[in-house]
PDB file of C-alpha atoms and ligand atoms in Angstrom:
ATOM      1  CA  MET A1206     -11.320  17.007 -13.685  1.00  0.00           C
ATOM      2  CA  GLU A1207     -14.655  15.328 -14.195  1.00  0.00           C
ATOM      3  CA  LYS A1208     -13.707  12.645 -11.712  1.00  0.00           C
ATOM      4  CA  LEU A1209     -12.655  15.271  -9.202  1.00  0.00           C
ATOM      5  CA  ASN A1210     -16.100  16.885  -9.422  1.00  0.00           C
ATOM      6  CA  GLU A1211     -17.742  13.504  -9.081  1.00  0.00           C
ATOM      7  CA  ALA A1212     -15.642  12.805  -5.977  1.00  0.00           C
ATOM      8  CA  ILE A1213     -16.688  16.137  -4.461  1.00  0.00           C
ATOM      9  CA  GLU A1214     -20.369  15.338  -5.092  1.00  0.00           C
ATOM     10  CA  ILE A1215     -19.954  11.932  -3.449  1.00  0.00           C
ATOM     11  CA  LEU A1216     -18.286  13.481  -0.390  1.00  0.00           C
ATOM     12  CA  LYS A1217     -21.001  16.162  -0.149  1.00  0.00           C
ATOM     13  CA  SER A1218     -23.723  13.550  -0.171  1.00  0.00           C
ATOM     14  CA  GLY A1219     -22.112  11.511   2.601  1.00  0.00           C
ATOM     15  CA  GLY A1220     -20.090   8.987   0.626  1.00  0.00           C
ATOM     16  CA  VAL A1221     -16.443   7.927   0.684  1.00  0.00           C
ATOM     17  CA  VAL A1222     -13.791   8.133  -2.052  1.00  0.00           C
ATOM     18  CA  GLY A1223     -10.298   6.760  -2.654  1.00  0.00           C
ATOM     19  CA  MET A1224      -7.761   9.587  -2.421  1.00  0.00           C
ATOM     20  CA  PRO A1225      -4.109   9.549  -3.522  1.00  0.00           C
ATOM     21  CA  THR A1226      -1.469  10.996  -1.196  1.00  0.00           C
ATOM     22  CA  GLU A1227       2.333  10.920  -1.321  1.00  0.00           C
ATOM     23  CA  THR A1228       2.450   8.204   1.382  1.00  0.00           C
ATOM     24  CA  VAL A1229      -0.326   5.706   0.658  1.00  0.00           C
ATOM     25  CA  TYR A1230      -3.872   5.969  -0.725  1.00  0.00           C
ATOM     26  CA  GLY A1231      -6.565   6.966   1.763  1.00  0.00           C
ATOM     27  CA  LEU A1232     -10.252   6.126   2.074  1.00  0.00           C
ATOM     28  CA  ALA A1233     -11.688   9.591   2.629  1.00  0.00           C
ATOM     29  CA  ALA A1234     -14.879  11.103   4.057  1.00  0.00           C
ATOM     30  CA  SER A1235     -15.850  14.606   5.159  1.00  0.00           C
ATOM     31  CA  ILE A1236     -15.217  15.178   8.875  1.00  0.00           C
ATOM     32  CA  GLU A1237     -18.655  16.847   8.974  1.00  0.00           C
ATOM     33  CA  ASN A1238     -20.546  13.668   8.125  1.00  0.00           C
ATOM     34  CA  GLU A1239     -20.781  11.006  10.828  1.00  0.00           C
ATOM     35  CA  ASN A1240     -22.526   8.483   8.583  1.00  0.00           C
ATOM     36  CA  ALA A1241     -19.710   8.694   6.067  1.00  0.00           C
ATOM     37  CA  ILE A1242     -17.131   8.259   8.829  1.00  0.00           C
ATOM     38  CA  GLN A1243     -18.994   5.199  10.048  1.00  0.00           C
ATOM     39  CA  ARG A1244     -18.968   3.857   6.523  1.00  0.00           C
ATOM     40  CA  ILE A1245     -15.156   4.020   6.462  1.00  0.00           C
ATOM     41  CA  PHE A1246     -14.949   1.802   9.550  1.00  0.00           C
ATOM     42  CA  ARG A1247     -17.531  -0.622   8.118  1.00  0.00           C
ATOM     43  CA  LEU A1248     -15.866  -0.878   4.696  1.00  0.00           C
ATOM     44  CA  LYS A1249     -12.407  -1.482   6.189  1.00  0.00           C
ATOM     45  CA  LYS A1250     -13.716  -3.721   8.987  1.00  0.00           C
ATOM     46  CA  ARG A1251     -11.729  -1.414  11.221  1.00  0.00           C
ATOM     47  CA  PRO A1252     -12.391  -1.463  14.979  1.00  0.00           C
ATOM     48  CA  PHE A1253     -13.751   1.810  16.356  1.00  0.00           C
ATOM     49  CA  PHE A1254     -10.841   2.068  18.807  1.00  0.00           C
ATOM     50  CA  ASP A1255      -8.426   2.907  15.970  1.00  0.00           C
ATOM     51  CA  PRO A1256      -8.607   6.685  15.321  1.00  0.00           C
ATOM     52  CA  LEU A1257      -8.439   8.323  11.872  1.00  0.00           C
ATOM     53  CA  ILE A1258      -6.095  11.006  10.549  1.00  0.00           C
ATOM     54  CA  VAL A1259      -7.719  14.301   9.477  1.00  0.00           C
ATOM     55  CA  HIS A1260      -6.314  15.679   6.217  1.00  0.00           C
ATOM     56  CA  LEU A1261      -6.180  19.448   5.680  1.00  0.00           C
ATOM     57  CA  SER A1262      -5.471  21.500   2.555  1.00  0.00           C
ATOM     58  CA  ASP A1263      -3.306  23.999   4.461  1.00  0.00           C
ATOM     59  CA  LEU A1264      -2.237  25.339   7.832  1.00  0.00           C
ATOM     60  CA  SER A1265      -5.207  27.728   8.060  1.00  0.00           C
ATOM     61  CA  GLN A1266      -7.531  24.782   8.754  1.00  0.00           C
ATOM     62  CA  VAL A1267      -5.690  23.717  11.919  1.00  0.00           C
ATOM     63  CA  GLU A1268      -7.541  26.104  14.242  1.00  0.00           C
ATOM     64  CA  GLY A1269     -10.866  24.708  13.073  1.00  0.00           C
ATOM     65  CA  VAL A1270     -10.117  21.265  14.509  1.00  0.00           C
ATOM     66  CA  ALA A1271      -7.350  21.631  17.121  1.00  0.00           C
ATOM     67  CA  LYS A1272      -6.757  23.891  20.131  1.00  0.00           C
ATOM     68  CA  ASP A1273      -3.871  24.813  22.456  1.00  0.00           C
ATOM     69  CA  VAL A1274      -1.394  24.102  19.652  1.00  0.00           C
ATOM     70  CA  PRO A1275       2.168  24.412  21.025  1.00  0.00           C
ATOM     71  CA  SER A1276       4.448  26.732  19.053  1.00  0.00           C
ATOM     72  CA  VAL A1277       6.883  23.914  18.249  1.00  0.00           C
ATOM     73  CA  ALA A1278       3.996  22.119  16.505  1.00  0.00           C
ATOM     74  CA  TYR A1279       3.575  25.137  14.237  1.00  0.00           C
ATOM     75  CA  GLU A1280       7.287  25.039  13.473  1.00  0.00           C
ATOM     76  CA  LEU A1281       7.022  21.385  12.489  1.00  0.00           C
ATOM     77  CA  MET A1282       4.009  22.118  10.289  1.00  0.00           C
ATOM     78  CA  GLU A1283       5.788  24.988   8.558  1.00  0.00           C
ATOM     79  CA  ASN A1284       8.797  22.802   7.850  1.00  0.00           C
ATOM     80  CA  PHE A1285       7.181  19.515   6.890  1.00  0.00           C
ATOM     81  CA  TRP A1286       3.751  20.365   5.454  1.00  0.00           C
ATOM     82  CA  PRO A1287       2.650  19.472   2.879  1.00  0.00           C
ATOM     83  CA  GLY A1288       4.375  16.184   3.619  1.00  0.00           C
ATOM     84  CA  PRO A1289       4.491  12.856   5.472  1.00  0.00           C
ATOM     85  CA  LEU A1290       4.210  14.161   9.048  1.00  0.00           C
ATOM     86  CA  THR A1291       1.086  13.727  11.207  1.00  0.00           C
ATOM     87  CA  LEU A1292       0.722  15.756  14.409  1.00  0.00           C
ATOM     88  CA  VAL A1293      -1.448  14.606  17.314  1.00  0.00           C
ATOM     89  CA  LEU A1294      -2.965  17.694  18.967  1.00  0.00           C
ATOM     90  CA  PRO A1295      -5.675  18.509  21.536  1.00  0.00           C
ATOM     91  CA  LYS A1296      -8.970  18.418  19.644  1.00  0.00           C
ATOM     92  CA  LYS A1297     -11.762  20.945  19.483  1.00  0.00           C
ATOM     93  CA  GLU A1298     -15.063  19.741  20.979  1.00  0.00           C
ATOM     94  CA  THR A1299     -16.697  20.012  17.556  1.00  0.00           C
ATOM     95  CA  VAL A1300     -14.596  17.176  16.088  1.00  0.00           C
ATOM     96  CA  SER A1301     -16.567  13.924  16.159  1.00  0.00           C
ATOM     97  CA  GLY A1302     -15.381  11.389  18.713  1.00  0.00           C
ATOM     98  CA  LEU A1303     -15.918   8.750  16.053  1.00  0.00           C
ATOM     99  CA  ILE A1304     -12.876  10.118  14.199  1.00  0.00           C
ATOM    100  CA  THR A1305     -10.706  10.206  17.321  1.00  0.00           C
ATOM    101  CA  SER A1306     -11.987   7.005  18.947  1.00  0.00           C
ATOM    102  CA  GLY A1307     -13.157   9.045  21.908  1.00  0.00           C
ATOM    103  CA  LEU A1308      -9.681  10.485  22.589  1.00  0.00           C
ATOM    104  CA  ASP A1309      -9.326  14.182  23.392  1.00  0.00           C
ATOM    105  CA  THR A1310      -6.676  14.498  20.668  1.00  0.00           C
ATOM    106  CA  VAL A1311      -6.893  14.601  16.879  1.00  0.00           C
ATOM    107  CA  ALA A1312      -4.233  13.594  14.332  1.00  0.00           C
ATOM    108  CA  LEU A1313      -3.637  16.130  11.510  1.00  0.00           C
ATOM    109  CA  ARG A1314      -1.642  16.344   8.317  1.00  0.00           C
ATOM    110  CA  VAL A1315      -1.470  18.166   4.982  1.00  0.00           C
ATOM    111  CA  PRO A1316      -0.682  15.602   2.271  1.00  0.00           C
ATOM    112  CA  LYS A1317       1.772  16.442  -0.505  1.00  0.00           C
ATOM    113  CA  HIS A1318      -0.350  15.529  -3.488  1.00  0.00           C
ATOM    114  CA  ASP A1319      -2.066  17.977  -5.836  1.00  0.00           C
ATOM    115  CA  LEU A1320      -5.202  15.879  -6.304  1.00  0.00           C
ATOM    116  CA  ALA A1321      -5.724  15.441  -2.566  1.00  0.00           C
ATOM    117  CA  LEU A1322      -5.154  19.136  -1.899  1.00  0.00           C
ATOM    118  CA  LYS A1323      -7.578  20.132  -4.671  1.00  0.00           C
ATOM    119  CA  LEU A1324     -10.191  17.734  -3.335  1.00  0.00           C
ATOM    120  CA  ILE A1325     -10.010  19.136   0.206  1.00  0.00           C
ATOM    121  CA  GLU A1326      -9.829  22.749  -0.998  1.00  0.00           C
ATOM    122  CA  GLU A1327     -12.780  22.524  -3.334  1.00  0.00           C
ATOM    123  CA  LEU A1328     -14.908  20.598  -0.852  1.00  0.00           C
ATOM    124  CA  GLY A1329     -13.999  23.238   1.723  1.00  0.00           C
ATOM    125  CA  GLN A1330     -13.864  20.671   4.527  1.00  0.00           C
ATOM    126  CA  PRO A1331     -11.084  18.518   5.968  1.00  0.00           C
ATOM    127  CA  LEU A1332     -11.189  14.814   5.145  1.00  0.00           C
ATOM    128  CA  ALA A1333     -10.813  11.979   7.614  1.00  0.00           C
ATOM    129  CA  ALA A1334      -8.914   9.174   5.904  1.00  0.00           C
ATOM    130  CA  PRO A1335      -7.226   5.982   7.019  1.00  0.00           C
ATOM    131  CA  SER A1336      -5.139   3.991   4.561  1.00  0.00           C
ATOM    132  CA  ALA A1337      -7.414   2.426   1.921  1.00  0.00           C
ATOM    133  CA  ASN A1338      -6.853  -1.262   2.781  1.00  0.00           C
ATOM    134  CA  MET A1339      -8.818  -3.812   4.775  1.00  0.00           C
ATOM    135  CA  PHE A1340      -7.924  -3.495   8.466  1.00  0.00           C
ATOM    136  CA  GLY A1341      -4.610  -5.167   9.322  1.00  0.00           C
ATOM    137  CA  ARG A1342      -3.709  -5.780   5.678  1.00  0.00           C
ATOM    138  CA  THR A1343      -1.130  -4.364   3.260  1.00  0.00           C
ATOM    139  CA  SER A1344      -1.508  -0.646   2.493  1.00  0.00           C
ATOM    140  CA  PRO A1345      -2.265   0.595  -1.049  1.00  0.00           C
ATOM    141  CA  THR A1346       0.235   2.579  -3.110  1.00  0.00           C
ATOM    142  CA  GLN A1347      -1.614   2.495  -6.433  1.00  0.00           C
ATOM    143  CA  ALA A1348      -5.221   3.219  -7.440  1.00  0.00           C
ATOM    144  CA  SER A1349      -5.637  -0.402  -8.573  1.00  0.00           C
ATOM    145  CA  HIS A1350      -4.800  -1.620  -5.041  1.00  0.00           C
ATOM    146  CA  VAL A1351      -7.716   0.404  -3.684  1.00  0.00           C
ATOM    147  CA  ARG A1352     -10.088  -0.860  -6.373  1.00  0.00           C
ATOM    148  CA  GLU A1353      -9.184  -4.460  -5.561  1.00  0.00           C
ATOM    149  CA  SER A1354     -10.268  -4.024  -1.941  1.00  0.00           C
ATOM    150  CA  PHE A1355     -13.191  -1.651  -2.525  1.00  0.00           C
ATOM    151  CA  PRO A1356     -14.648  -2.220  -6.009  1.00  0.00           C
ATOM    152  CA  ASP A1357     -17.659   0.019  -5.332  1.00  0.00           C
ATOM    153  CA  VAL A1358     -15.675   3.066  -4.235  1.00  0.00           C
ATOM    154  CA  LEU A1359     -14.696   5.844  -6.661  1.00  0.00           C
ATOM    155  CA  VAL A1360     -10.899   6.172  -6.669  1.00  0.00           C
ATOM    156  CA  LEU A1361      -9.052   9.252  -7.877  1.00  0.00           C
ATOM    157  CA  ASP A1362      -5.995   7.934  -9.683  1.00  0.00           C
ATOM    158  CA  GLY A1363      -2.948   9.951  -8.639  1.00  0.00           C
ATOM    159  CA  GLY A1364      -0.344   7.459  -9.825  1.00  0.00           C
ATOM    160  CA  THR A1365       2.089   5.499  -7.663  1.00  0.00           C
ATOM    161  CA  CYS A1366       2.643   7.006  -4.203  1.00  0.00           C
ATOM    162  CA  GLU A1367       6.030   8.684  -4.046  1.00  0.00           C
ATOM    163  CA  VAL A1368       6.924   7.782  -0.461  1.00  0.00           C
ATOM    164  CA  GLY A1369       5.114   4.459  -0.197  1.00  0.00           C
ATOM    165  CA  LEU A1370       4.997   4.243   3.624  1.00  0.00           C
ATOM    166  CA  GLU A1371       2.481   5.851   5.988  1.00  0.00           C
ATOM    167  CA  SER A1372       3.324   9.206   7.544  1.00  0.00           C
ATOM    168  CA  THR A1373       5.407   9.688  10.676  1.00  0.00           C
ATOM    169  CA  VAL A1374       3.003  10.261  13.600  1.00  0.00           C
ATOM    170  CA  VAL A1375       4.242  12.520  16.423  1.00  0.00           C
ATOM    171  CA  GLN A1376       2.896  14.047  19.607  1.00  0.00           C
ATOM    172  CA  VAL A1377       4.480  16.896  21.575  1.00  0.00           C
ATOM    173  CA  ILE A1378       4.438  16.294  25.328  1.00  0.00           C
ATOM    174  CA  ASN A1379       6.241  18.936  27.395  1.00  0.00           C
ATOM    175  CA  GLN A1380       9.850  18.985  26.130  1.00  0.00           C
ATOM    176  CA  GLU A1381       9.493  15.743  24.195  1.00  0.00           C
ATOM    177  CA  ILE A1382       8.499  15.031  20.629  1.00  0.00           C
ATOM    178  CA  GLN A1383       7.272  11.462  20.758  1.00  0.00           C
ATOM    179  CA  ILE A1384       7.326   9.400  17.570  1.00  0.00           C
ATOM    180  CA  LEU A1385       4.263   7.141  17.707  1.00  0.00           C
ATOM    181  CA  ARG A1386       4.838   5.697  14.224  1.00  0.00           C
ATOM    182  CA  PRO A1387       8.109   6.024  12.247  1.00  0.00           C
ATOM    183  CA  GLY A1388       7.943   7.267   8.658  1.00  0.00           C
ATOM    184  CA  ALA A1389       9.783   9.329   6.061  1.00  0.00           C
ATOM    185  CA  VAL A1390      10.158  12.298   8.402  1.00  0.00           C
ATOM    186  CA  THR A1391      12.903  10.880  10.613  1.00  0.00           C
ATOM    187  CA  ALA A1392      14.033  11.643  14.180  1.00  0.00           C
ATOM    188  CA  GLU A1393      17.071  13.462  12.773  1.00  0.00           C
ATOM    189  CA  MET A1394      14.866  15.712  10.643  1.00  0.00           C
ATOM    190  CA  LEU A1395      12.645  16.526  13.632  1.00  0.00           C
ATOM    191  CA  LYS A1396      15.672  17.313  15.797  1.00  0.00           C
ATOM    192  CA  GLU A1397      16.973  19.751  13.234  1.00  0.00           C
ATOM    193  CA  VAL A1398      13.773  21.799  13.382  1.00  0.00           C
ATOM    194  CA  ALA A1399      13.330  21.466  17.163  1.00  0.00           C
ATOM    195  CA  PRO A1400      16.873  21.224  18.604  1.00  0.00           C
ATOM    196  CA  SER A1401      15.792  21.939  22.193  1.00  0.00           C
ATOM    197  CA  TYR A1402      13.364  18.984  22.239  1.00  0.00           C
ATOM    198  CA  HIS A1403      14.051  15.360  23.054  1.00  0.00           C
ATOM    199  CA  ILE A1404      12.988  13.122  20.212  1.00  0.00           C
ATOM    200  CA  VAL A1405      11.652   9.920  21.720  1.00  0.00           C
ATOM    201  CA  ARG A1406      10.649   6.793  19.828  1.00  0.00           C
ATOM    202  CA  LYS A1407       7.685   5.120  21.510  1.00  0.00           C
ATOM    203  CA  THR A1408       8.032   1.403  20.934  1.00  0.00           C
ATOM    204  CA  LYS A1409       5.228   0.281  23.222  1.00  0.00           C
ATOM    205  CA  SER A1410       1.701   0.779  22.029  1.00  0.00           C
ATOM    206  CA  VAL A1411       0.686   4.196  23.336  1.00  0.00           C
ATOM    207  CA  ALA A1412      -2.142   4.924  20.943  1.00  0.00           C
ATOM    208  CA  PRO A1413      -5.088   2.744  20.221  1.00  0.00           C
ATOM    209  CA  GLY A1414      -4.634   1.166  16.831  1.00  0.00           C
ATOM    210  CA  HIS A1415      -0.891   0.718  17.119  1.00  0.00           C
ATOM    211  CA  LEU A1416      -1.065  -3.065  17.086  1.00  0.00           C
ATOM    212  CA  GLU A1417       1.718  -5.573  16.965  1.00  0.00           C
ATOM    213  CA  HIS A1418       0.489  -7.113  13.722  1.00  0.00           C
ATOM    214  CA  HIS A1419      -0.488  -5.012  10.762  1.00  0.00           C
ATOM    215  CA  TYR A1420       0.147  -4.559   7.040  1.00  0.00           C
ATOM    216  CA  GLN A1421      -0.110  -8.321   6.593  1.00  0.00           C
ATOM    217  CA  PRO A1422      -0.242 -10.156   3.255  1.00  0.00           C
ATOM    218  CA  GLN A1423      -2.480 -13.256   3.027  1.00  0.00           C
ATOM    219  CA  LYS A1424       0.552 -15.515   2.780  1.00  0.00           C
ATOM    220  CA  LYS A1425       2.969 -16.002   5.649  1.00  0.00           C
ATOM    221  CA  LEU A1426       5.864 -13.600   5.539  1.00  0.00           C
ATOM    222  CA  ILE A1427       9.156 -14.698   7.069  1.00  0.00           C
ATOM    223  CA  LEU A1428      11.652 -12.002   7.875  1.00  0.00           C
ATOM    224  CA  ILE A1429      15.241 -13.208   8.078  1.00  0.00           C
ATOM    225  CA  LYS A1430      17.794 -11.063   9.879  1.00  0.00           C
ATOM    226  CA  ASP A1431      20.184 -13.868  10.734  1.00  0.00           C
ATOM    227  CA  LEU A1432      20.375 -16.558   8.064  1.00  0.00           C
ATOM    228  CA  THR A1433      22.059 -19.025  10.435  1.00  0.00           C
ATOM    229  CA  LYS A1434      18.943 -19.113  12.623  1.00  0.00           C
ATOM    230  CA  ASN A1435      16.642 -20.152   9.824  1.00  0.00           C
ATOM    231  CA  ASN A1436      16.529 -23.944   9.741  1.00  0.00           C
ATOM    232  CA  GLY A1437      13.371 -24.244   7.666  1.00  0.00           C
ATOM    233  CA  SER A1438      13.366 -24.782   3.923  1.00  0.00           C
ATOM    234  CA  LEU A1439      12.826 -21.815   1.644  1.00  0.00           C
ATOM    235  CA  GLU A1440      12.113 -24.103  -1.290  1.00  0.00           C
ATOM    236  CA  ASN A1441       8.493 -23.269  -1.711  1.00  0.00           C
ATOM    237  CA  ALA A1442       8.958 -19.640  -0.887  1.00  0.00           C
ATOM    238  CA  VAL A1443       9.361 -16.547  -2.997  1.00  0.00           C
ATOM    239  CA  GLU A1444      11.753 -13.761  -2.069  1.00  0.00           C
ATOM    240  CA  LEU A1445      10.653 -10.217  -1.421  1.00  0.00           C
ATOM    241  CA  ARG A1446      13.734  -8.353  -2.638  1.00  0.00           C
ATOM    242  CA  LEU A1447      14.249  -4.813  -1.410  1.00  0.00           C
ATOM    243  CA  SER A1448      16.329  -2.197  -3.169  1.00  0.00           C
ATOM    244  CA  PRO A1449      19.462  -1.137  -1.236  1.00  0.00           C
ATOM    245  CA  ASP A1450      18.273   2.448  -1.784  1.00  0.00           C
ATOM    246  CA  PRO A1451      15.902   3.052   1.153  1.00  0.00           C
ATOM    247  CA  ALA A1452      13.691   5.552  -0.711  1.00  0.00           C
ATOM    248  CA  LEU A1453      13.141   3.020  -3.454  1.00  0.00           C
ATOM    249  CA  ALA A1454      12.723   0.141  -1.004  1.00  0.00           C
ATOM    250  CA  ALA A1455       9.995   2.119   0.792  1.00  0.00           C
ATOM    251  CA  ARG A1456       8.239   3.072  -2.430  1.00  0.00           C
ATOM    252  CA  GLU A1457       8.135  -0.510  -3.689  1.00  0.00           C
ATOM    253  CA  LEU A1458       7.510  -2.403  -0.443  1.00  0.00           C
ATOM    254  CA  TYR A1459       3.714  -2.677  -0.421  1.00  0.00           C
ATOM    255  CA  SER A1460       3.230  -3.246  -4.144  1.00  0.00           C
ATOM    256  CA  LYS A1461       5.855  -6.013  -4.110  1.00  0.00           C
ATOM    257  CA  MET A1462       4.140  -7.610  -1.126  1.00  0.00           C
ATOM    258  CA  ARG A1463       0.826  -7.482  -2.941  1.00  0.00           C
ATOM    259  CA  ASP A1464       2.249  -8.949  -6.162  1.00  0.00           C
ATOM    260  CA  LEU A1465       4.014 -11.818  -4.400  1.00  0.00           C
ATOM    261  CA  ASP A1466       0.860 -12.513  -2.434  1.00  0.00           C
ATOM    262  CA  LYS A1467      -0.868 -13.366  -5.726  1.00  0.00           C
ATOM    263  CA  GLY A1468       1.789 -15.871  -6.807  1.00  0.00           C
ATOM    264  CA  ASN A1469       1.617 -19.644  -6.386  1.00  0.00           C
ATOM    265  CA  ARG A1470       4.294 -20.124  -3.710  1.00  0.00           C
ATOM    266  CA  ASP A1471       3.379 -21.085  -0.154  1.00  0.00           C
ATOM    267  CA  PHE A1472       5.057 -18.218   1.591  1.00  0.00           C
ATOM    268  CA  ILE A1473       7.161 -15.099   1.187  1.00  0.00           C
ATOM    269  CA  TYR A1474      10.545 -14.387   2.746  1.00  0.00           C
ATOM    270  CA  CYS A1475      12.587 -11.230   3.025  1.00  0.00           C
ATOM    271  CA  ARG A1476      16.282 -11.047   3.889  1.00  0.00           C
ATOM    272  CA  TRP A1477      17.309  -8.083   6.015  1.00  0.00           C
ATOM    273  CA  GLU A1478      20.845  -6.772   5.470  1.00  0.00           C
ATOM    274  CA  ASN A1479      22.991  -5.642   8.435  1.00  0.00           C
ATOM    275  CA  GLU A1480      23.893  -2.354   6.817  1.00  0.00           C
ATOM    276  CA  TRP A1481      20.232  -1.289   6.510  1.00  0.00           C
ATOM    277  CA  LYS A1482      20.296   1.124   9.442  1.00  0.00           C
ATOM    278  CA  GLY A1483      18.899   4.508  10.392  1.00  0.00           C
ATOM    279  CA  GLN A1484      16.711   7.020   8.578  1.00  0.00           C
ATOM    280  CA  LEU A1485      14.045   5.425   6.429  1.00  0.00           C
ATOM    281  CA  TRP A1486      15.177   1.871   7.176  1.00  0.00           C
ATOM    282  CA  GLU A1487      13.664   2.138  10.649  1.00  0.00           C
ATOM    283  CA  ALA A1488      10.220   2.767   9.175  1.00  0.00           C
ATOM    284  CA  ILE A1489      10.653  -0.051   6.640  1.00  0.00           C
ATOM    285  CA  TRP A1490      11.725  -2.444   9.406  1.00  0.00           C
ATOM    286  CA  ASP A1491       8.711  -1.389  11.505  1.00  0.00           C
ATOM    287  CA  ARG A1492       6.281  -2.297   8.693  1.00  0.00           C
ATOM    288  CA  LEU A1493       8.051  -5.548   7.770  1.00  0.00           C
ATOM    289  CA  LYS A1494       8.188  -6.721  11.367  1.00  0.00           C
ATOM    290  CA  LYS A1495       4.468  -6.125  11.819  1.00  0.00           C
ATOM    291  CA  ALA A1496       3.656  -7.805   8.515  1.00  0.00           C
ATOM    292  CA  ALA A1497       5.798 -10.855   9.310  1.00  0.00           C
ATOM    293  CA  THR A1498       4.532 -14.000  10.993  1.00  0.00           C
ATOM    294  CA  THR A1499       8.076 -15.036  11.938  1.00  0.00           C
ATOM    295  CA  VAL A1500      11.338 -13.127  12.425  1.00  0.00           C
ATOM    296  CA  PHE A1501      14.665 -14.987  12.542  1.00  0.00           C
TER     297      PHE A1501
HETATM  298  O1  TXA B1459       0.302   8.473   5.569  1.00  0.00           O
HETATM  299  C1  TXA B1459      -0.697   8.327   6.263  1.00  0.00           C
HETATM  300  O2  TXA B1459      -0.727   8.683   7.447  1.00  0.00           O
HETATM  301  C2  TXA B1459      -1.925   7.683   5.608  1.00  0.00           C
HETATM  302  C3  TXA B1459      -2.451   8.617   4.520  1.00  0.00           C
HETATM  303  C4  TXA B1459      -3.762   8.166   3.952  1.00  0.00           C
HETATM  304  O3  TXA B1459      -2.541   9.915   5.027  1.00  0.00           O
HETATM  305  N1  TXA B1459      -2.928   7.394   6.580  1.00  0.00           N
HETATM  306  C5  TXA B1459      -2.817   6.390   7.496  1.00  0.00           C
HETATM  307  O4  TXA B1459      -3.929   6.224   8.290  1.00  0.00           O
HETATM  308  O5  TXA B1459      -1.842   5.703   7.600  1.00  0.00           O
HETATM  309  P1  TXA B1459      -4.166   4.938   9.204  1.00  0.00           P
HETATM  310  O6  TXA B1459      -5.547   5.060   9.668  1.00  0.00           O
HETATM  311  O7  TXA B1459      -3.829   3.729   8.471  1.00  0.00           O
HETATM  312  O8  TXA B1459      -3.239   5.165  10.423  1.00  0.00           O
HETATM  313  C6  TXA B1459      -3.512   6.226  11.304  1.00  0.00           C
HETATM  314  C7  TXA B1459      -2.910   5.960  12.630  1.00  0.00           C
HETATM  315  C8  TXA B1459      -3.851   5.209  13.561  1.00  0.00           C
HETATM  316  O9  TXA B1459      -3.725   3.833  13.452  1.00  0.00           O
HETATM  317  C9  TXA B1459      -3.419   5.705  14.910  1.00  0.00           C
HETATM  318  O10 TXA B1459      -2.469   4.824  15.401  1.00  0.00           O
HETATM  319  C10 TXA B1459      -2.791   7.055  14.651  1.00  0.00           C
HETATM  320  O11 TXA B1459      -2.696   7.228  13.275  1.00  0.00           O
HETATM  321  N2  TXA B1459      -3.656   8.086  15.248  1.00  0.00           N
HETATM  322  C11 TXA B1459      -4.735   8.700  14.722  1.00  0.00           C
HETATM  323  N3  TXA B1459      -5.279   9.538  15.607  1.00  0.00           N
HETATM  324  C12 TXA B1459      -4.530   9.461  16.720  1.00  0.00           C
HETATM  325  C13 TXA B1459      -4.575  10.092  18.005  1.00  0.00           C
HETATM  326  N4  TXA B1459      -5.514  10.977  18.313  1.00  0.00           N
HETATM  327  N5  TXA B1459      -3.633   9.751  18.902  1.00  0.00           N
HETATM  328  C14 TXA B1459      -2.652   8.856  18.601  1.00  0.00           C
HETATM  329  N6  TXA B1459      -2.564   8.227  17.411  1.00  0.00           N
HETATM  330  C15 TXA B1459      -3.483   8.525  16.491  1.00  0.00           C
HETATM  331 MG1   MG B1460      -3.422   1.845   7.922  1.00  0.00          MG
END
């Protein structure tokens, strides 16, 4: 409780705090404070062309930041919020272009974590927050991960993130729901709520910030889909073993990557099984592929 109050004071005075969510930890600042937003980019060494997600405490805050919201977007919010779904919507003029990288859209979500919701509610302002890692590096799923990267930032400890992968990012364009980043809310789940819409997975970079490489450990990560194509030695490598249960594999992915990164082997490898298909596996594959230096 005391820490929550301290976090609110920091946010009010233009600072940033580490915030737990169900997906990954965020590095949060009030959307009303441009200096604080700038500080997020500086701390993360994040390029200004990569826009931030705005976190709300509930649906009633949508109208304050977005306009011309299509009715299907409201249906998605009602079904998946609080939860790991981010909606890209036309932004209100009052939202700082620093948050949206000059785009005329803003990305919104309500996280499913009591501490985050309390923080936003009691501050009374939405929070802009990217994942709390250095730009391009492995995302944080525990408070200690955030402290390692940002020792001077106050972190609210909300335990281990339940989902462990960043939210699904979608944008509604005419009769299409475009998935800009896969996550725990899958295409099938979206289709169920919006059966008359086409669910389209955008593989090419359509939004600034969707880069080919991301989530990378310091060590080289080799992703092996076809063992017969790997002719290098794995002798000095350590294996990143994923659980066959996709929910567990997602939850553990980033913390395993971080732990193995600290070991004394030269590189990390991960074996991908043929039967890992559909649903959450797509999001896990997306992160692994971007984190890998080589894919066989
Ligand atoms: O689960 C999550 O989404 C976590 C937690 C903290 O909420 N946040 C997160 O933020 O993953 P970040 O900054 O690591 O990724 C946000 C991504 C950006 O890289 C960008 O690709 C996309 O969301 N995004 C943000 N605003 C956008 C916009 N207006 N149009 C298209 N994509 C946008
Ligand atoms: Mg990130």
